Structure formats: structure tokens, C-alpha cells
Tab-separated table of C-alpha atoms in Angstrom:
chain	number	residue	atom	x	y	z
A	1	UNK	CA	139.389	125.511	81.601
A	2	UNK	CA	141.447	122.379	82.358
A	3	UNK	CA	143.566	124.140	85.378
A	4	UNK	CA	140.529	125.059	86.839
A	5	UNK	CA	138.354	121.511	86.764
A	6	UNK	CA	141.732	119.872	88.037
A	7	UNK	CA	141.729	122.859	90.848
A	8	UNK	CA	138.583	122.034	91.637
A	9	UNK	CA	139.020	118.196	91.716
A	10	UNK	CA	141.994	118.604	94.278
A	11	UNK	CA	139.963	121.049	96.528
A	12	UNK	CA	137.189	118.378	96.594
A	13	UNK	CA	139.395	115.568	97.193
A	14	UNK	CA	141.081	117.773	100.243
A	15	UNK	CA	137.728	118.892	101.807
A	16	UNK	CA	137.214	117.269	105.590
A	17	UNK	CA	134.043	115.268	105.435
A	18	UNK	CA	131.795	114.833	107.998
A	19	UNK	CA	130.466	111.660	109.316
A	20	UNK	CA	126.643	111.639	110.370
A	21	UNK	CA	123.741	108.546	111.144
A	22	UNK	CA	121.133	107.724	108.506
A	23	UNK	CA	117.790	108.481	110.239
A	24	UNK	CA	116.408	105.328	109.616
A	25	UNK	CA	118.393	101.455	109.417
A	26	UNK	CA	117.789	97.716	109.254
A	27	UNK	CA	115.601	95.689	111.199
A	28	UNK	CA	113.764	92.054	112.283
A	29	UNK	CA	110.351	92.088	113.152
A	30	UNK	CA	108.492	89.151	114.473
A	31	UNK	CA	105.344	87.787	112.509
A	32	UNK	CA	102.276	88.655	115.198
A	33	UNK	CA	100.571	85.408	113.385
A	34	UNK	CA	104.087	83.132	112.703
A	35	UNK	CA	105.701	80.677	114.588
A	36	UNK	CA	107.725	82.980	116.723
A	37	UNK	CA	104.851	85.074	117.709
A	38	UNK	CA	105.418	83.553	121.575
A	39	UNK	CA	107.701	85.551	124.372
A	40	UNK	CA	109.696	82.411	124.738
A	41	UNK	CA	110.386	82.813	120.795
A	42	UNK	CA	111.002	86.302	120.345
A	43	UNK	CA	113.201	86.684	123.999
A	44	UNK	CA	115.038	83.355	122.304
A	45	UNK	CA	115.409	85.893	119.090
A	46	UNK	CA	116.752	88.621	121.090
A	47	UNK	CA	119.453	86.525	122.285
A	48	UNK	CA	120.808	84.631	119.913
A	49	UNK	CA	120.272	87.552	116.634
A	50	UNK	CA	123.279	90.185	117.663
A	51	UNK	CA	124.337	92.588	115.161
A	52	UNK	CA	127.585	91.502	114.980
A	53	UNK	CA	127.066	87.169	114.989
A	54	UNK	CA	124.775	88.417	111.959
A	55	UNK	CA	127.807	89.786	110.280
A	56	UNK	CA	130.122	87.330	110.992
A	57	UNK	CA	127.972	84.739	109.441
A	58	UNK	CA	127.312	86.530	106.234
A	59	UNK	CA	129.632	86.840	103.345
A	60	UNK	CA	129.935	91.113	103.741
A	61	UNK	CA	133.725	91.771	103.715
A	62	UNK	CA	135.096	93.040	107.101
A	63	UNK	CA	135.831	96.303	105.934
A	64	UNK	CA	132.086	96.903	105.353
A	65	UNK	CA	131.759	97.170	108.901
A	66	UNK	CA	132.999	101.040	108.317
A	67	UNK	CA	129.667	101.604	107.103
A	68	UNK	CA	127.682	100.637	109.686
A	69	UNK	CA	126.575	101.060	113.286
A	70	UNK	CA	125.033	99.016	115.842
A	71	UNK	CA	121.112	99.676	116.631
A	72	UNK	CA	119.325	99.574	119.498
A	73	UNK	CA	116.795	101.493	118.483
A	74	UNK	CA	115.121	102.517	114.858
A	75	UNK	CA	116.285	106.017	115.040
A	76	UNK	CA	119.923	106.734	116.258
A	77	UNK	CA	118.724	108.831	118.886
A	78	UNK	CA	116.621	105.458	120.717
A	79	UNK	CA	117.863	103.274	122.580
A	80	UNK	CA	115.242	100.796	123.432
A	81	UNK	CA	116.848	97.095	122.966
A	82	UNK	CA	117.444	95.397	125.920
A	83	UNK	CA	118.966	92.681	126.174
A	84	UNK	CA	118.478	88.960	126.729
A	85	UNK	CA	120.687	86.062	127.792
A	86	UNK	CA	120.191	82.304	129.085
A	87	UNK	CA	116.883	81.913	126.845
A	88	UNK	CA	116.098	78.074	126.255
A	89	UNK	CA	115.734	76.917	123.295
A	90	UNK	CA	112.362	76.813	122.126
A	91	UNK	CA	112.191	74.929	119.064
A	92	UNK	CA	111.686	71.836	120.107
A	93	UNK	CA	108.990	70.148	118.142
A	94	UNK	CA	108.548	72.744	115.976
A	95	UNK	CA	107.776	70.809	112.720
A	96	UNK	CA	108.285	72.817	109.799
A	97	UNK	CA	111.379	75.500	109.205
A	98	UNK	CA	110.637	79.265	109.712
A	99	UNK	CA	110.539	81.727	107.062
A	100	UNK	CA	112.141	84.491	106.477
A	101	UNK	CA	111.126	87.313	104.124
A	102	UNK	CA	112.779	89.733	102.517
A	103	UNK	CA	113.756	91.846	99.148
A	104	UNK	CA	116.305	91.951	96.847
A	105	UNK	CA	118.794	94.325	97.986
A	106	UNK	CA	122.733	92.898	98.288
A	107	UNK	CA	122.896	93.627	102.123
A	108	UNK	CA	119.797	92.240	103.110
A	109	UNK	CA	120.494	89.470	101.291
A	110	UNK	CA	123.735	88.527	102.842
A	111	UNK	CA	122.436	89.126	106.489
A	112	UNK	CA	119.171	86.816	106.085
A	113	UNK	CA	122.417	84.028	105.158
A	114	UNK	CA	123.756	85.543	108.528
A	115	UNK	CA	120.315	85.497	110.422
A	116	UNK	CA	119.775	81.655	108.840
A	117	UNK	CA	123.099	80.685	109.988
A	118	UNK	CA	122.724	81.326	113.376
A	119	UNK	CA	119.448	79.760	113.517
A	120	UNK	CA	121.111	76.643	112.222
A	121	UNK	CA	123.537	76.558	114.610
A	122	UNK	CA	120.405	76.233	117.225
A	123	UNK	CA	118.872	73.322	115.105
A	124	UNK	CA	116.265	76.099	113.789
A	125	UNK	CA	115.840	75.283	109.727
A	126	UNK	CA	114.950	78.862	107.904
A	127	UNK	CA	114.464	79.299	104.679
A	128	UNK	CA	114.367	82.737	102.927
A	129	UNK	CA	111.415	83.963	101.397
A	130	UNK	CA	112.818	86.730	98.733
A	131	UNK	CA	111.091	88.874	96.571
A	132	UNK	CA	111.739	92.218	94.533
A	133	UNK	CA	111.340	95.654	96.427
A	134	UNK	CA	107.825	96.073	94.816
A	135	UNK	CA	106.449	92.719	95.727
A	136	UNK	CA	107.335	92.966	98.817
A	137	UNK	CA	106.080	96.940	99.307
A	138	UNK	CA	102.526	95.377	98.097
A	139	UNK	CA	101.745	93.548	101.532
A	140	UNK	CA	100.516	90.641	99.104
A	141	UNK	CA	103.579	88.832	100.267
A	142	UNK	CA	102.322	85.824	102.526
A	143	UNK	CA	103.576	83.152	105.263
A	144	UNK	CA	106.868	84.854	106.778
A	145	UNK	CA	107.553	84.330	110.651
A	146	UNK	CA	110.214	86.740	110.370
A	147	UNK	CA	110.199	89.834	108.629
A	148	UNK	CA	114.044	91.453	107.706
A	149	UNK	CA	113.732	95.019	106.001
A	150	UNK	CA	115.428	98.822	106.157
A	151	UNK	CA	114.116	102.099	105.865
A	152	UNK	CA	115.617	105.699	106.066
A	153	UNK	CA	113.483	109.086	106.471
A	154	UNK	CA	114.917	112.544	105.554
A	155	UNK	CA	114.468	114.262	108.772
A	156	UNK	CA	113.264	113.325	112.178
A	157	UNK	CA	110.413	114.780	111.880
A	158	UNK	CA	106.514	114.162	111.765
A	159	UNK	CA	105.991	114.186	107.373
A	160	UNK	CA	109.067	112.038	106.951
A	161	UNK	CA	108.140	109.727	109.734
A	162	UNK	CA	104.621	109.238	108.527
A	163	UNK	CA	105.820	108.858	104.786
A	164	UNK	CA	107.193	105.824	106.008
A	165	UNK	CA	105.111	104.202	108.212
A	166	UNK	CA	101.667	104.819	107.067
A	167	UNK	CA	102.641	102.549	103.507
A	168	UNK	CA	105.282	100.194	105.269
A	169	UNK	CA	103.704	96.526	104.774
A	170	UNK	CA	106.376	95.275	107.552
A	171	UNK	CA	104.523	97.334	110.593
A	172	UNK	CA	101.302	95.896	109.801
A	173	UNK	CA	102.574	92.513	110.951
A	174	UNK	CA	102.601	93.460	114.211
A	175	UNK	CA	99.552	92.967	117.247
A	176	UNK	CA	96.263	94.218	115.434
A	177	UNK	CA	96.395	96.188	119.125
A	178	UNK	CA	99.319	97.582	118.000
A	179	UNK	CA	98.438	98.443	114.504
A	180	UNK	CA	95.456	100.248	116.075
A	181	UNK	CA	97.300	102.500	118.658
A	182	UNK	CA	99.905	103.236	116.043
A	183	UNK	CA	96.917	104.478	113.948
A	184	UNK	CA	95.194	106.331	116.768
A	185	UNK	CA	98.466	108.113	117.788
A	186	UNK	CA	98.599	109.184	114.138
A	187	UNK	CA	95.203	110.562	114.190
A	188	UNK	CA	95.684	112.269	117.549
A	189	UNK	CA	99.251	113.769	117.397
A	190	UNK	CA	99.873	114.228	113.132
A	191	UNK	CA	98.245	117.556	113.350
A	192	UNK	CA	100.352	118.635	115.976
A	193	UNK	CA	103.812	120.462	116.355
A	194	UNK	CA	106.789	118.072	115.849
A	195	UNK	CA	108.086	118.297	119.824
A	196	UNK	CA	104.909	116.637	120.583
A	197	UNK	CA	104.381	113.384	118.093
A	198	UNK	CA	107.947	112.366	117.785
A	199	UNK	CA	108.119	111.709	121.478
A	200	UNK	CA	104.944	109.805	120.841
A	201	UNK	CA	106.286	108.016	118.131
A	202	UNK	CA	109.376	106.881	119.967
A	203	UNK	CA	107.150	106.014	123.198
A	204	UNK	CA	105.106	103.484	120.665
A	205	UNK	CA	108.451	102.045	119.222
A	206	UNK	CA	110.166	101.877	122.479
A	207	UNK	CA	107.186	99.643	123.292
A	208	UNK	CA	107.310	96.825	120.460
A	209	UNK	CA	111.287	96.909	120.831
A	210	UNK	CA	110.738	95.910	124.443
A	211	UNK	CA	108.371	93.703	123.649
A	212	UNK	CA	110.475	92.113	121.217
A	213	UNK	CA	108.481	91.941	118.165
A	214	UNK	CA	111.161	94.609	116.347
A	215	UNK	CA	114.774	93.973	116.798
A	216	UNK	CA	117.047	96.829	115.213
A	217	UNK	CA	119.847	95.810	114.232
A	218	UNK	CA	122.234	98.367	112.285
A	219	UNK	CA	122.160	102.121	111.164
A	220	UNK	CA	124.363	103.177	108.193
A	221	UNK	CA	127.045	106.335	108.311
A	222	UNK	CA	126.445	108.792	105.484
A	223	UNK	CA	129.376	111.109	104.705
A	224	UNK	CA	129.483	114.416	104.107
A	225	UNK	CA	131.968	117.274	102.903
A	226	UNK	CA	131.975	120.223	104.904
A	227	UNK	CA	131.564	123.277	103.504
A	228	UNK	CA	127.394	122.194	102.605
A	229	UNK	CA	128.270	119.929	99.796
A	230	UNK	CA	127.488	115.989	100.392
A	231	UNK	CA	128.064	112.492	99.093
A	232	UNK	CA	126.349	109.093	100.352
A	233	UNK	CA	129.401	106.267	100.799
A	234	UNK	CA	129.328	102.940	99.583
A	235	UNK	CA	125.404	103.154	98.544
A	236	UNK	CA	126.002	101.180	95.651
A	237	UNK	CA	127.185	98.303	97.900
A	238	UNK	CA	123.180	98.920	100.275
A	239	UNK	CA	122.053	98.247	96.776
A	240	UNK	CA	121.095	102.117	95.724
A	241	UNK	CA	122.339	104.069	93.083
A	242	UNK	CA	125.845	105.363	93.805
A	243	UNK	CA	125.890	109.321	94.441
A	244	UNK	CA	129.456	108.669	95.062
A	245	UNK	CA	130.378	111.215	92.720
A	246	UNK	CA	127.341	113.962	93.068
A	247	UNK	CA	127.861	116.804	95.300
A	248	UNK	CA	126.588	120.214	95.823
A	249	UNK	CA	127.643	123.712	96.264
């Protein structure tokens, strides 16, 4: 009946939501086999590409910021950035602008304007390199020093971490070293209870952070009501379909 779907609208509308970290967020990785591949290049990267000069050099409206978090690691739960300061400049001479892939998705879009921005304002020329979700999934995309992308798993666990990084085309960029331990650790820990290859798995990320070929940069807040219903805010704006108004009981 009519009092009751209005009942229930005002009960939803009055239910305390909860506020929790995607498993998962945005990153840069370096190019093992681009133009920043040197420490000089990817300390100088470390620097100069914070989270928040990103944002403040895109076009994202400020109240966009609710729905994010800084990284410093690719999980919530990792904190493996470190940080960087006084790096020289080390573009001099470089003779042809970097590249910077990515795929169509509104918030990557805007950031890469962020990331080129800043780059720019160290007399770096960028251009971005931007291609659909399934070109860019298909590893046939070619000739990127810099590689900006996002990912989210449904639990922090070994079948949800592996459904994303055995396919990802962005991980295979990095070392061929460390391409190979990433697939020995699979091979050696995948069979094994979940306490032992996620601690693995954050050992080998922990690793490339501090190495500097991956730089996290943001995590996004989900929301959710309560009492075991959910909704996902402002997913339409990450470029997903909006759940906005899907929840349930």
C-alpha cells in the first residue's frame, strides 16, 4: 500500500550508514622499459605526484574530496609509501614528452589532467595516452612511461586478490624480476590458507611501493546502511553504474 512504501522510504532515509574503505583504489605505476624507469625518475615522481597537488590540478569539484582517501598503500590496511623530498629534477635533456596511459573512466581522466599539470609545472611535457576499459585490459596497449589505473577486490582475501592480479595488464609492466617472483609467490602460497599468502602478497607490494615503481594514490569510501542493507556513493561520478538507489534486506 502507499502508507507503507512511504513508511518504508522514511525508515530508509533515517537509517545511520556506515562508512567503510574500498579494498582496492587508484594508482601510478612506472613503465620498467619507459623513460622514468631510473631511481632518479621515479624518487623525482614520488615527490612531486601527491594525492592532493593531483586534485588540486584537476577539474574534480572540492566536495568530491568526501569520497576519497589518501593511499599509501594498495590496500587500506598498507602503508608502504614513503616519502621523498629535495629530488632534482631529472628531465633535463629528455627529448620527447612522456606518456601517460590510461582508460576512459571520468576520474581517471581528470587526475591524468592533474598528474600532466604538475609535470608541466617542472618543464616535463606529458601527453595522455587514453583508451576504452577493454583496450586497455588487452595489454596490446603500447609506449606508456606511466601507467594511471584503479582496481577494487571484494574481500581481502587470496581468490579476490588473485582475480585481479593474475589478468591486470598494468602489473606486468613492472621488472621481468618482479613479474617472476609475483608469479612464483602465486604458485607457492595460492594453495595455502589466507593468513599465510596475504602477508606474502603485501610483503611483494610493500617492495615495488618502496621501490617506487607503484605510487598509490587514493582509496574510495563506500557507504553503507546499518542494519545489513548497503549502497555504493557517488559511483556514477568513478564512472560505474549508480547503485545509489539498490539496497538489501
Amino acid at each position: 500500500c502507499i502508507r507503507d512504501r512511504h513508511t518504508h522510504q522514511a525508515e530508509s532515509i533515517n537509517k545511520p550508514t556506515e562508512r567503510k574503505l574500498e579494498q582496492g583504489g587508484c594508482f601510478l605505476l612506472i613503465d620498467s622499459e619507459g623513460h622514468c624507469a631510473d631511481m632518479h625518475w621515479r624518487r623525482f615522481l614520488n615527490e612531486v605526484l601527491q594525492p592532493l597537488d593531483i586534485l588540486r590540478r584537476s577539474q574534480l569539484t572540492p566536495n568530491y574530496s568526501t569520497a576519497l582517501a589518501y593511499a599509501t598503500g594498495m590496500l587500506p590496511d598498507w602503508n608502504h609509501r614513503i616519502i621523498d623530498y629535495g629530488q632534482p629534477n631529472p628531465s633535463f635533456g629528455n627529448n620527447r614528452p612522456l606518456v601517460l596511459a590510461t582508460f576512459e573512466q571520468p576520474e581517471l581522466s581528470e587526475l591524468a589532467r592533474g598528474i600532466v599539470a604538475i609535470l608541466q609545472q617542472h618543464g616535463i611535457s606529458c601527453q595522455i595516452k587514453q583508451v576504452s576499459w577493454l583496450e586497455f585490459m588487452s595489454g596490446k596497449v603500447e609506449g606508456a612511461d606511466l601507467w594511471l589505473s584503479n582496481f577494487m577486490i571484494d574481500f581481502d582475501d587470496i581468490y579476490s586478490a588473485l582475480s585481479w592480479m593474475i589478468p591486470d595488464p598494468v602489473l606486468k609492466h613492472l621488472p621481468q624480476e618482479m613479474t617472476q617472483s609475483l608469479h612464483l609467490l602465486i604458485q607457492q602460497y595460492s594453495q595455502h590458507e589466507n593468513e599465510r599468502f596475504m602477508p606474502a602478497i603485501a610483503r611483494w607490494f610493500m617492495r615495488i611501493t618502496q621501490q617506487r615503481w607503484l605510487l598509490p594514490l587514493f582509496h574510495h569510501w563506500l557507504d553503507y546502511e546499518s542494519d545489513s542493507a548497503f549502497t555504493w556513493r557517488d559511483l556514477s561520478t568513478l564512472g560505474w553504474p549508480d547503485f545509489s538507489q539498490l539496497w538489501i534486506e
